[in-house]
Coordinates of C-alpha atoms in Angstrom, one line a residue:
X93 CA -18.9 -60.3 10.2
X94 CA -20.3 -59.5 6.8
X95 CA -21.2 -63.1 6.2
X96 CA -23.5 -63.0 9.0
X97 CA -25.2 -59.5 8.0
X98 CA -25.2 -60.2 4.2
X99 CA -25.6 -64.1 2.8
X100 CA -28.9 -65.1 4.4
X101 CA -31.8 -65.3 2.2
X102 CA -33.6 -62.9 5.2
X103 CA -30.8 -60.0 4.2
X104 CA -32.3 -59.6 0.6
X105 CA -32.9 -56.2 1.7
X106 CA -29.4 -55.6 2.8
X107 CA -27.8 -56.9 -0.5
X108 CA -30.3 -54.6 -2.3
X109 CA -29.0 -51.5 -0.6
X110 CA -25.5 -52.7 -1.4
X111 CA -26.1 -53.1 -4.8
X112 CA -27.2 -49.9 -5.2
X113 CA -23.5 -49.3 -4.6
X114 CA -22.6 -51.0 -7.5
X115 CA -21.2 -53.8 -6.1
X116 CA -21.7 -57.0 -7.5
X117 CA -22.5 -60.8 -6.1
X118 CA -18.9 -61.5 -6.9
X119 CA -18.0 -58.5 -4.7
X120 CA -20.1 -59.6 -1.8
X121 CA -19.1 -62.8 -1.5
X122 CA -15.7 -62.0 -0.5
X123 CA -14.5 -60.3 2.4
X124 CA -15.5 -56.6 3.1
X125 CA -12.2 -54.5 3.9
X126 CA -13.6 -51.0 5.4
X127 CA -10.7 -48.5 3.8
X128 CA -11.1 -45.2 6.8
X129 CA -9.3 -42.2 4.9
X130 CA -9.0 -38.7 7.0
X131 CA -8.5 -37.1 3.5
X132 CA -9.7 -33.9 3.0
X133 CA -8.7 -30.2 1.4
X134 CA -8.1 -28.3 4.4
X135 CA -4.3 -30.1 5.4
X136 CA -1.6 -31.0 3.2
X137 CA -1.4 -33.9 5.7
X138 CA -4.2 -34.8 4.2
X139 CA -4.7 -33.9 0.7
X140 CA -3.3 -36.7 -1.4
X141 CA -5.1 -39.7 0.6
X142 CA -7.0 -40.1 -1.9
X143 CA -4.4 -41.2 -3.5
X144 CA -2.9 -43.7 -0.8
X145 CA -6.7 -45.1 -0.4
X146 CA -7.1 -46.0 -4.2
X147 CA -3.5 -47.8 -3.9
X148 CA -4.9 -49.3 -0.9
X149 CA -7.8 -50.6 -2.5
X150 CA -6.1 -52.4 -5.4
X151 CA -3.9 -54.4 -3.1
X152 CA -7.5 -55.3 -1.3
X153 CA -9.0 -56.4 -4.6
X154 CA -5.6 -58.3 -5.2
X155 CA -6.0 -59.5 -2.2
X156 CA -9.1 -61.3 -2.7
X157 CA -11.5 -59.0 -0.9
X158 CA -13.6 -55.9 -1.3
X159 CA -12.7 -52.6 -0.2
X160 CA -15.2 -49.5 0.8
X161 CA -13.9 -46.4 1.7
X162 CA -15.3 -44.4 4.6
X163 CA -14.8 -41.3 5.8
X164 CA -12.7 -39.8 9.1
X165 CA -12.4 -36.1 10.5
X166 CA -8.8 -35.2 11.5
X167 CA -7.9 -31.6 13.0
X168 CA -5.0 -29.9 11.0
X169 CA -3.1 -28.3 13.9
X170 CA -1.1 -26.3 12.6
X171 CA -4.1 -24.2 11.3
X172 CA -5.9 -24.5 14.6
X173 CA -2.6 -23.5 17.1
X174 CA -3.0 -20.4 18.4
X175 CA -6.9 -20.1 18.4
X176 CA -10.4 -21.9 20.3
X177 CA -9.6 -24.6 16.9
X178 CA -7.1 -26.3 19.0
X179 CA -9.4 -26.9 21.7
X180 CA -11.0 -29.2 19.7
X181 CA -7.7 -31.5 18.4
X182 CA -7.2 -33.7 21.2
X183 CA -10.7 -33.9 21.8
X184 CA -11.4 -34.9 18.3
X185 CA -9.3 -38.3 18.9
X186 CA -12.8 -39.7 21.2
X187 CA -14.9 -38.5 18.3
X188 CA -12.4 -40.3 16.0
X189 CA -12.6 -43.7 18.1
X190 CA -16.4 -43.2 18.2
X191 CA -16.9 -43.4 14.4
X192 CA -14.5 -46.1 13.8
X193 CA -16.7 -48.1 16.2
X194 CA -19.6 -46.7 14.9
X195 CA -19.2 -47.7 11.2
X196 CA -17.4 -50.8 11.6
X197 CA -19.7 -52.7 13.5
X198 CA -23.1 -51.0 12.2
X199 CA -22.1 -52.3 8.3
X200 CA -20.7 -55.4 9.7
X201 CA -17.3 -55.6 7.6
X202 CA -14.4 -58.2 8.2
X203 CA -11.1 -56.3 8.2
X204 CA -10.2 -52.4 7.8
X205 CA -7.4 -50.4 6.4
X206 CA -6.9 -47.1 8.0
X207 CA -5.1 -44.1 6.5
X208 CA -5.0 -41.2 8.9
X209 CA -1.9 -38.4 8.5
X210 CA -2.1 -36.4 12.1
X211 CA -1.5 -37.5 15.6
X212 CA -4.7 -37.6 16.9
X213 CA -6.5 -39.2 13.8
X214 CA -3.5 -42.1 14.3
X215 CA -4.2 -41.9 17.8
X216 CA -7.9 -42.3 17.8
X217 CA -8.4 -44.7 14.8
X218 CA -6.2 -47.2 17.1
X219 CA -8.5 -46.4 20.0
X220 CA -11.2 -47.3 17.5
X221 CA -9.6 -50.5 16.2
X222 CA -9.3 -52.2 19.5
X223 CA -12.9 -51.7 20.5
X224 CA -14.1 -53.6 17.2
X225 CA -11.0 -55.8 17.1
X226 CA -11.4 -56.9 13.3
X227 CA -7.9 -57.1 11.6
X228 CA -6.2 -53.8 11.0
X229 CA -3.3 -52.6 9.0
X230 CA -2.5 -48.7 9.5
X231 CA -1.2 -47.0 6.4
X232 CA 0.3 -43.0 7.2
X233 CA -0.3 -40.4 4.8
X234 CA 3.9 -40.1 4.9
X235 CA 5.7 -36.4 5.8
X236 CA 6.2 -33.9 3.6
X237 CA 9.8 -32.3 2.0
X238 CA 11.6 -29.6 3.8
X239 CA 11.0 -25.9 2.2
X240 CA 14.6 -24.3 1.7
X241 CA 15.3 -20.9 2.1
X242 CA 18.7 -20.3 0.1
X243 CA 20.8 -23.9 2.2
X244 CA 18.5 -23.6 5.2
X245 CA 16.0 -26.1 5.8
X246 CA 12.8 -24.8 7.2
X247 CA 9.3 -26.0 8.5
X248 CA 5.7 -24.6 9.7
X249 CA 7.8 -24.2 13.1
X250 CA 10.0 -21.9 11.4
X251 CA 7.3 -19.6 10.9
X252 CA 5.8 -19.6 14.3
X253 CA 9.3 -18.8 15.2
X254 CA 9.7 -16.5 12.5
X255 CA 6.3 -14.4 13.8
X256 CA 8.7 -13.4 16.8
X257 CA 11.9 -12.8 15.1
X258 CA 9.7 -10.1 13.3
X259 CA 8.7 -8.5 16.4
X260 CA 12.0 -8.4 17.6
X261 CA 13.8 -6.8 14.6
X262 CA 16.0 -9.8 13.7
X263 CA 14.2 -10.8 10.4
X264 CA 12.4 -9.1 8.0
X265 CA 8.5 -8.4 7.1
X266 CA 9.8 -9.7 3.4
X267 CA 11.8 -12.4 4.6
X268 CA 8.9 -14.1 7.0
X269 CA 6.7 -13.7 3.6
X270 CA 9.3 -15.5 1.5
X271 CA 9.5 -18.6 4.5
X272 CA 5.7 -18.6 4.8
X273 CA 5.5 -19.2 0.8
X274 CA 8.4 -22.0 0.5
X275 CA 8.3 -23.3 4.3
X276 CA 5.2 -26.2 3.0
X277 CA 6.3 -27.5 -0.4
X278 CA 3.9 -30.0 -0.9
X279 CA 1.5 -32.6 0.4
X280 CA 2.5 -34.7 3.4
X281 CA 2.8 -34.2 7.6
X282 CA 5.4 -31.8 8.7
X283 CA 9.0 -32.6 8.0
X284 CA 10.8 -32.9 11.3
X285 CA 9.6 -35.5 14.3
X286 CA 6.6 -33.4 15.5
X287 CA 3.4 -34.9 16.7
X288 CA 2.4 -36.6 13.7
X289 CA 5.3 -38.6 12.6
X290 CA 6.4 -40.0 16.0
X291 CA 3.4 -41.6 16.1
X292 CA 3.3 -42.8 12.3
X293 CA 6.7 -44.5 13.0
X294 CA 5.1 -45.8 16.3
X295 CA 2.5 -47.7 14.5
X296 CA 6.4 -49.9 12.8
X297 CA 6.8 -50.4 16.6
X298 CA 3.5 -51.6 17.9
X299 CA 3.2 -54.1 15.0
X300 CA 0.3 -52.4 12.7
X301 CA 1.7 -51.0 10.0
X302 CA 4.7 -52.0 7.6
X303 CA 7.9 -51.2 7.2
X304 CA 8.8 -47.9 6.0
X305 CA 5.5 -46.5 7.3
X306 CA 6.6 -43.6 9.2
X307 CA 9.3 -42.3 7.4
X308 CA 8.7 -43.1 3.4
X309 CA 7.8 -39.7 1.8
X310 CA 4.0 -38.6 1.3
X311 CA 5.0 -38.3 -2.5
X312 CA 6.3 -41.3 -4.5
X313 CA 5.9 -44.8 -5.4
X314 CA 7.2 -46.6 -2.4
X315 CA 4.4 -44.8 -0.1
X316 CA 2.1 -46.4 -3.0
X317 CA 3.6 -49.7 -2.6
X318 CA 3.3 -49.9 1.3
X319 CA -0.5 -48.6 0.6
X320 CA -1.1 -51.7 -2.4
X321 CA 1.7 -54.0 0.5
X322 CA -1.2 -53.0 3.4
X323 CA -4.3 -53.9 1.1
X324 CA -3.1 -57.4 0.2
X325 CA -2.0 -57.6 3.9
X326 CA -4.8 -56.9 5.6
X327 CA -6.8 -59.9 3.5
X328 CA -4.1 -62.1 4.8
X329 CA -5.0 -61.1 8.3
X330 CA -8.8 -61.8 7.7
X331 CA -8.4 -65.4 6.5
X332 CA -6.1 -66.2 9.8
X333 CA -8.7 -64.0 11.9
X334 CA -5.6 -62.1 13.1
X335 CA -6.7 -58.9 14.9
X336 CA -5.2 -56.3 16.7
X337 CA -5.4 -57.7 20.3
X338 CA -3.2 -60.4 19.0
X339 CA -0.5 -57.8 18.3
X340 CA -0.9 -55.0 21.1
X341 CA 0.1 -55.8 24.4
X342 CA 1.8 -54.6 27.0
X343 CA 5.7 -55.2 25.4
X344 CA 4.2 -53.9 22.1
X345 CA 3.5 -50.6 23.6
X346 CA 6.7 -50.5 25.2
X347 CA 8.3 -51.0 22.2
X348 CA 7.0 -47.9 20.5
X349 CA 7.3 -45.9 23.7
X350 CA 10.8 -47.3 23.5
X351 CA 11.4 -46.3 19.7
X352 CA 9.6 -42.7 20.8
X353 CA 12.4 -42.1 23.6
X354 CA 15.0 -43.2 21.1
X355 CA 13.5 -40.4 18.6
X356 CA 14.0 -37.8 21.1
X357 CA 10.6 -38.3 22.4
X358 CA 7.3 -36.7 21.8
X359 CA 5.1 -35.5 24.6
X360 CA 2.2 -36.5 22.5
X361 CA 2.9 -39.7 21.9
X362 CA 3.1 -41.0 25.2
X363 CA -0.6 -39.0 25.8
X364 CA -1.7 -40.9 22.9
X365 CA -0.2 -44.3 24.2
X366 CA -1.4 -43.9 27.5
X367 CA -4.9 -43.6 26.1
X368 CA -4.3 -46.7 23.4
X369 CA -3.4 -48.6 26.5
X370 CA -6.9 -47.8 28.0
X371 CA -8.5 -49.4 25.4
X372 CA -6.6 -52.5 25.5
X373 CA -6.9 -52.4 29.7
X374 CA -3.0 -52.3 29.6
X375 CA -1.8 -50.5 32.5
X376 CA 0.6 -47.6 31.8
X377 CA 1.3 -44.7 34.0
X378 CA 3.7 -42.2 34.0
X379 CA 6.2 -44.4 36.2
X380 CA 6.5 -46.6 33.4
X381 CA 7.0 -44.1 31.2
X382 CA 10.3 -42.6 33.1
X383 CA 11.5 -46.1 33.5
X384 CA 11.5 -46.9 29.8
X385 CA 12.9 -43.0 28.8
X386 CA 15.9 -43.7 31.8
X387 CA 16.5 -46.8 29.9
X388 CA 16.5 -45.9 26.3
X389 CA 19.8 -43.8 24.7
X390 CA 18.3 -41.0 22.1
X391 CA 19.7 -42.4 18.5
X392 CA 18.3 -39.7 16.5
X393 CA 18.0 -35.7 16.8
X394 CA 15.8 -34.3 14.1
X395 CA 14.2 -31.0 13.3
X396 CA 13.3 -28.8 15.9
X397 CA 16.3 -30.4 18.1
X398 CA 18.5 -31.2 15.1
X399 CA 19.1 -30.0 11.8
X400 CA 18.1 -33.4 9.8
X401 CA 14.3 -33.9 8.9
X402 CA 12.5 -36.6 8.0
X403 CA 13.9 -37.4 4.3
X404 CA 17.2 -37.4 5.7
X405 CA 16.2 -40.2 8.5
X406 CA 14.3 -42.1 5.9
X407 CA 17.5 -42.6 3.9
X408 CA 19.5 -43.0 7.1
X409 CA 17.3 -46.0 7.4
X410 CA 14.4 -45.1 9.2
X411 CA 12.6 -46.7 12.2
X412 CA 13.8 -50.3 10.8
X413 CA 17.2 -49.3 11.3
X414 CA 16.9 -47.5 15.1
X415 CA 14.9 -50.6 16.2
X416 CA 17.8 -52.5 14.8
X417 CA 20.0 -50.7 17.1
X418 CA 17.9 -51.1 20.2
X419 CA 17.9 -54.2 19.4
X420 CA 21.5 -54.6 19.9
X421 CA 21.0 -54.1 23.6
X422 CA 17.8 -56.3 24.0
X423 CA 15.6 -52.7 23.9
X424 CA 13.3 -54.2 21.6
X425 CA 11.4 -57.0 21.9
X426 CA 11.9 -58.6 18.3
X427 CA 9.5 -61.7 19.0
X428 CA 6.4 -59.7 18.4
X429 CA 4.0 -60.3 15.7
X430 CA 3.4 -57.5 13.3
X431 CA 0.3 -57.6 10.8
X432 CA 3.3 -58.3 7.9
X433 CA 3.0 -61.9 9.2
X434 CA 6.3 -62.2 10.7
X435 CA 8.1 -61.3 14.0
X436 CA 8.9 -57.8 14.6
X437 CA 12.4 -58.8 14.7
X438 CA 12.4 -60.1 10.6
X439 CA 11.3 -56.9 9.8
X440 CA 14.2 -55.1 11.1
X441 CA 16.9 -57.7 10.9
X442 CA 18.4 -56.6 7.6
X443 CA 17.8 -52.9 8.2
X444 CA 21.0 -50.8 8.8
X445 CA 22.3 -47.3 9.7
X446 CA 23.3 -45.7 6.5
X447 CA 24.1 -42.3 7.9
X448 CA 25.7 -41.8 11.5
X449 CA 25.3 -38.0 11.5
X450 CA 21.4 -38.9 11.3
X451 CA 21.1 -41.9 13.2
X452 CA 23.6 -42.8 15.9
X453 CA 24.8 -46.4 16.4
X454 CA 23.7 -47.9 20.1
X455 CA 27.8 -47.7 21.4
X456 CA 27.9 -43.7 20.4
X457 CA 24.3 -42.5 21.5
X458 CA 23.5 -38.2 21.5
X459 CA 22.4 -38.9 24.7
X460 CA 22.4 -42.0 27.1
X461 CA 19.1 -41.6 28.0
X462 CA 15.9 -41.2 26.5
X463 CA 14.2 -37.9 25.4
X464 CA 11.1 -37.7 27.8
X465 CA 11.3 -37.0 31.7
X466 CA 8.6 -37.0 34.3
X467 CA 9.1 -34.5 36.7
X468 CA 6.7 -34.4 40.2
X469 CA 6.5 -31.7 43.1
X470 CA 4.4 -30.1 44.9
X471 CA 3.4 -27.6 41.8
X472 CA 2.6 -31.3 39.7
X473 CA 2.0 -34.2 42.5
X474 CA 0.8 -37.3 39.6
X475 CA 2.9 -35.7 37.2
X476 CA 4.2 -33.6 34.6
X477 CA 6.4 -34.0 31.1
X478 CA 9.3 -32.5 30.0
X479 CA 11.7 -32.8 27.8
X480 CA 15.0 -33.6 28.1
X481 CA 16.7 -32.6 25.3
X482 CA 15.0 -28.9 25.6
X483 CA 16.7 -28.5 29.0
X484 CA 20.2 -26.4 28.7
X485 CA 20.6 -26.5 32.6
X486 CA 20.2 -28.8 35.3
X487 CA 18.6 -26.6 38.0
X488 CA 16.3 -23.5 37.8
X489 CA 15.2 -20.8 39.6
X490 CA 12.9 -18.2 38.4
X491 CA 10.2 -15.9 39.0
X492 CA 6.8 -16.5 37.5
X493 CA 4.3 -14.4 35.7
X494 CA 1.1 -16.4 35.3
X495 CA -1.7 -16.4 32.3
X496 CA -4.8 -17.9 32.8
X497 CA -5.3 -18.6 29.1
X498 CA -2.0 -18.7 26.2
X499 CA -3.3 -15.8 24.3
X500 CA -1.8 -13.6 27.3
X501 CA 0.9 -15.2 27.7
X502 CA 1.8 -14.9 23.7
X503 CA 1.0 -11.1 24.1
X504 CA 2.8 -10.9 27.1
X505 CA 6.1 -12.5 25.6
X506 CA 5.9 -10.3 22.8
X507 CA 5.1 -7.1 24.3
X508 CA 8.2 -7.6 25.9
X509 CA 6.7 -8.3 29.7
X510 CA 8.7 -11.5 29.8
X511 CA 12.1 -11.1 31.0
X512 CA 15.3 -13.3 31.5
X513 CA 14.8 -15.5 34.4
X514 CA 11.3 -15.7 34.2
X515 CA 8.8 -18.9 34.2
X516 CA 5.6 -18.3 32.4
X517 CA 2.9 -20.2 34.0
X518 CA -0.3 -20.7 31.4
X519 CA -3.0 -22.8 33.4
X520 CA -6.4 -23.8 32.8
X521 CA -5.4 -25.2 29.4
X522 CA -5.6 -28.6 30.6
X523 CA -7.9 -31.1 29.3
X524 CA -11.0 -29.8 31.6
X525 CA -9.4 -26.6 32.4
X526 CA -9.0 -25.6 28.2
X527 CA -11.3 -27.6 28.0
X528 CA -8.8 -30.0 25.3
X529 CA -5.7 -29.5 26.1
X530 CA -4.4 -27.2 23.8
X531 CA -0.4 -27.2 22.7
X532 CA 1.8 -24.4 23.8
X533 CA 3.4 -24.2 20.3
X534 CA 2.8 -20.3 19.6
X535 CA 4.2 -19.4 23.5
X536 CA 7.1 -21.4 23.2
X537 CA 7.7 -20.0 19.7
X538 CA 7.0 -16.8 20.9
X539 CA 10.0 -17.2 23.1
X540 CA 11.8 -18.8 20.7
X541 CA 11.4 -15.9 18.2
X542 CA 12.2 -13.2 20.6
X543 CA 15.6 -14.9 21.7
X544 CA 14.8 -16.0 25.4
X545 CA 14.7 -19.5 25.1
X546 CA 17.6 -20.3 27.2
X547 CA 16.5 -17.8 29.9
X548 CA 13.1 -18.6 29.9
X549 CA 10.9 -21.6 31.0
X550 CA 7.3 -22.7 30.5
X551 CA 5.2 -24.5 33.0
X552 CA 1.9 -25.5 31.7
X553 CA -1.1 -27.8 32.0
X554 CA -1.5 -27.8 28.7
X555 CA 0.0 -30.0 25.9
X556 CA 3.7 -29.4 24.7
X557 CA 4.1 -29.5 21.3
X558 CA 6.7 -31.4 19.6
X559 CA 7.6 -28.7 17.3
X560 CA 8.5 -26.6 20.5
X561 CA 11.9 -25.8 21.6
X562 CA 13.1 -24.3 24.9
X563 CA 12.2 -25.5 28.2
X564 CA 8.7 -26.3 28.8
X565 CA 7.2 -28.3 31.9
X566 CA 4.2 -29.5 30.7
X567 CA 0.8 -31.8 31.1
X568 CA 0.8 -30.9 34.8
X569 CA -1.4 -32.8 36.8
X570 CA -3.1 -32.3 38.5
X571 CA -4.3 -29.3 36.2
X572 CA -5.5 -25.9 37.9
X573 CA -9.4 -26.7 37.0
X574 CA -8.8 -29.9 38.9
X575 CA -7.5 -29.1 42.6
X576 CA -3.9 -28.7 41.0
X577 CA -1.4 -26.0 42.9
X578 CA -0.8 -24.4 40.0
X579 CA -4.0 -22.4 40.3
X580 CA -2.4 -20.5 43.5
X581 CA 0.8 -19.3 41.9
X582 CA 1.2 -15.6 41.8
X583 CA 3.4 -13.3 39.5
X584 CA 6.5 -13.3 41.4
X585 CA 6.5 -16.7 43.1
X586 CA 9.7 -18.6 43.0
X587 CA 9.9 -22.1 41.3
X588 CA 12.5 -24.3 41.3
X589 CA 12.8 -26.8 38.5
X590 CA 15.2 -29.7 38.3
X591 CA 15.1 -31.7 35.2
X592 CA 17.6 -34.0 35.7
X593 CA 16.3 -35.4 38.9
X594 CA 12.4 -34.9 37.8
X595 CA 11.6 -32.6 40.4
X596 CA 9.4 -29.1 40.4
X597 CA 8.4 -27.1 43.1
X598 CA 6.8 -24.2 44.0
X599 CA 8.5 -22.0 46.7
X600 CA 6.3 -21.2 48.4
X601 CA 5.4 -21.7 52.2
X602 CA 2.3 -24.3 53.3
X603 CA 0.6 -22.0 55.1
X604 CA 0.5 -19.3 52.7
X605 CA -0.8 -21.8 50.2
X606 CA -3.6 -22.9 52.4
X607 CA -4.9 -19.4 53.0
X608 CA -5.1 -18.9 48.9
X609 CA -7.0 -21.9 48.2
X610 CA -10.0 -20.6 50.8
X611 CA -9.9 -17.5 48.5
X612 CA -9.8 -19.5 44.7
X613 CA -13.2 -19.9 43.3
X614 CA -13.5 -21.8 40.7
X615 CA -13.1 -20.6 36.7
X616 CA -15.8 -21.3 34.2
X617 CA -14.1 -22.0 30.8
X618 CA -17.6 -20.9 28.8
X619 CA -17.5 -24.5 27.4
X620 CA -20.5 -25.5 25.3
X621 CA -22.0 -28.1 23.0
X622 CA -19.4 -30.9 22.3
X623 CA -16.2 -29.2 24.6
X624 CA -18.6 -28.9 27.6
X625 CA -19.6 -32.4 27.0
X626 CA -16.4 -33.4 27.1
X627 CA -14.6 -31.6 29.7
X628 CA -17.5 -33.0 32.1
X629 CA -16.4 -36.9 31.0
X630 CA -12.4 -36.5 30.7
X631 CA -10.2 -38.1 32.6
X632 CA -6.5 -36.2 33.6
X633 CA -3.4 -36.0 31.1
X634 CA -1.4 -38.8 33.3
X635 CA -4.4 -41.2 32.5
X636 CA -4.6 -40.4 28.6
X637 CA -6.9 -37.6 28.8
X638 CA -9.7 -40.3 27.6
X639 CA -12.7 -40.1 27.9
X640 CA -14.6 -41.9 31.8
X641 CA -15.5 -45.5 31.2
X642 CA -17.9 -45.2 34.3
X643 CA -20.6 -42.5 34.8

């Protein structure tokens, strides 16, 4: 691509503005590697990229090619939870995939490296790379260290957790103050499988990014060497014009969908896959997903579900070593390409479990099947998620309280309005409804917090957060601002949930349902600028939640 905007005697004027980059005629005859960093200083996800890209560069130059660094936005959500900020994370994924287009294509360069550190960033520079289909090579900021509180591992979770254990009386004001001081050490993405590192050790899976990706810390020399490994990788790719459609397909998303269930499975990540998929005209629906998570035994159990975080699964051998043990069961499909230049299955073939209280071998899984179920019912007729590991009993029955917005229900829970045996309902926090999908972290930590989270279910069209724990139903669709039933539930309603057969239902007789959708009118969110735009072009959460194709 750059040869064609850069070598002609007619693009004088082009060199000349690159030159007033410094870059010399050396530099521009070579291939230009865009380098798309989502550093900043407002998320220790984040704030080392900088770091990562420069390491990245010097395996480009090594390589043989030129790099330029560009710029990305990526949402820190664990500063937006809670607030209007989150309304703005998932959307930010389009707006992602819109600049990666964008910049690629406008300056005309041959290859990119991308270095993103949150879900959504991950999520939307992939959307991004298979609309301009240059070779690719994804490089992940890494996860941070565990904070320790005397033996005790802790997280940001804890302290969302923590917020209710105040409230209750079962910890301190000074001991929440000592957590929220040690609970981040340092740079990186959170240290147990929430929505960020599922889908950095996805991007192993799919193909587009090395070994080690998803699970080698933020801090140290081997995330350096997989950044200066991905420079002089992605110059490999330009020369044999391998590109990203030559990796992802349909088995290649199964594959990580695959590795997601075996991880305990993330919520997000299949929303994010689902949407990837789009891009690529792969279909995926939520049937697909159930039959890969009934087919798929969960290997690992890491913070929130276990007590192991993500250094401990890195030296347990890391994604390499779970694929390896899928693998054993033809789980994985090994034949795959991966931008490394090999088949998926080389890169795992020597990998090993090296610690069996971390990473369970195939014949002794925690649980035979995987971590993500799709329940349907009159209350979600396409669909909704849940999690199978957060479920302690097969069938529920409960009463329902219902909060047209999460900051009720959070004030509710802690106010002590929510009692043993109820469901709280949150609705119109769906991807039009919110508008953008917000995750129920603080509700479900809420609940946590204030000890109820084996009596006490959620049911949301909203996102469920993988740093949640307890019972929570969500990504209903269809969502209450779309036609979905669970506008029409009332405080008191029974609803019956049954996890382990993927049904949900709401109790409630036909008739008496018909008469209260004459009576709903319809809820304005007060969306403006970009969320109203969006919330008029998104489709539901069992599609993606991307963004209409066709006006």
């Amino acid at each position: 691509m750059s040869k064609e905007l850069y070598t002609a005697m007619e693009k004088a004027p082009q060199r000349a503005t690159l030159k007033a980059l410094g870059l010399t005629d050396d530099e521009l005859s070579k291939p230009l590697i865009a380098v798309i960093s989502a550093r900043s200083e407002i998320a220790p996800a984040h704030m080392h990229l900088d770091e990562i890209v420069d390491a990245v560069k010097i395996g480009i130059y090594a390589g043989g090619c030129t790099p330029i660094t560009l710029p990305s936005i990526a949402v820190c959500d664990g500063i937006a939870a809670g607030g209007v900020g989150l309304k703005y994370a998932l959307p930010s994924r389009e707006l992602i995939a819109d600049s990666v287009e964008t910049m690629l294509i406008a300056h005309g360069f041959d290859g990119a490296v991308f270095v993103p550190n949150t879900d959504t960033a991950i999520a939307g520079m992939l959307m991004g790379a298979a609309r301009v289909n240059i070779p690719s090579v994804f490089v992940s900021g890494g996860p941070m260290d565990s904070g320790t509180v005397g033996d005790k591992k802790i997280g940001l979770a804890s302290l969302y957790e923590g917020v209710g254990k105040v409230k209750r009386g079962s910890m301190s004001l000074d001991e929440l103050t000592e957590a929220e001081t040690l609970a981040c050490p340092a740079a990186g993405s959170s240290n147990g499988m929430y929505a960020a590192n599922p889908l950095g050790c996805a991007l192993e899976a799919l193909g587009l990014a090395l070994a080690g990706n998803g699970t080698a810390p933020a801090i140290g020399g081997e995330r350096i060497r997989i950044a200066k490994n991905s420079g002089m990788c992605v110059c490999e790719l330009v020369r044999n014009a391998d590109t990203p459609k030559m990796i992802i397909n349909k088995r290649s998303l199964t594959n990580a969908l695959r590795l997601d269930m075996a991880l305990g499975g993330s919520p997000n990540t299949v929303l994010h896959v689902m949407a990837v998929a789009a891009e690529y005209n792969i279909p995926i629906d939520l049937d697909f997903v159930q039959n890969v998570s009934g087919t798929t035994p969960v290997l690992v159990e890491l913070m929130p579900n276990g007590k192991a975080d993500m250094s401990d699964f890195h030296r347990a051998g890391g994604v390499q070593a779970v694929l390896h043990e899928l693998a054993k069961k033809n789980l994985i499909d090994g034949a795959l390409r991966t931008v490394a230049g090999c088949s998926l299955a080389i890169t795992y073939e020597r990998a090993h479990v090296k610690d069996e209280t971390v990473i369970h071998k195939i014949d002794n899984p925690a649980s035979p099947v995987g971590g993500i179920t799709v329940v349907k019912g009159n209350l979600a007729e396409t669909g909704a998620i849940a999690t199978r590991t957060q479920s302690s009993k097969a069938i529920i029955n409960a009463k329902a309280k219902c909060f047209d917005r999460e900051e009720e229900a959070v004030e509710a829970i802690y106010s002590g309005r929510v009692k043993k045996g109820d469901v709280v309902v949150i609705r119109y926090e769906g991807p039009k409804g919110g508008p953008g999908m917000r995750e129920m972290l603080p509700s479900a930590a809420a609940i946590v917090g204030m000890g109820l989270e084996n009596d006490v279910a959620i049911i949301t069209d909203g996102r469920i957060s993988s740093a949640a724990r307890g019972l929570i139903i969500g990504h209903v669709c269809p969502e209450a601002a779309d036609g979905g039933k669970l506008a029409l539930v009332k405080d008191g309603d029974a609803i019956k949930i049954d996890v382990s057969n993927g049904r949900i239902s709401l109790e409630v007789p036909a008739k008496e349902l018909q008469a209260r959708q004459k009576k709903l009118r319809p809820k304005d969110s007060n969306a403006t600028g970009w969320l109203l735009r969006y919330q008029n072009l998104v489709t539901t959460a069992a599609e993606g939640a991307v963004l209409k194709k066709k006006f």
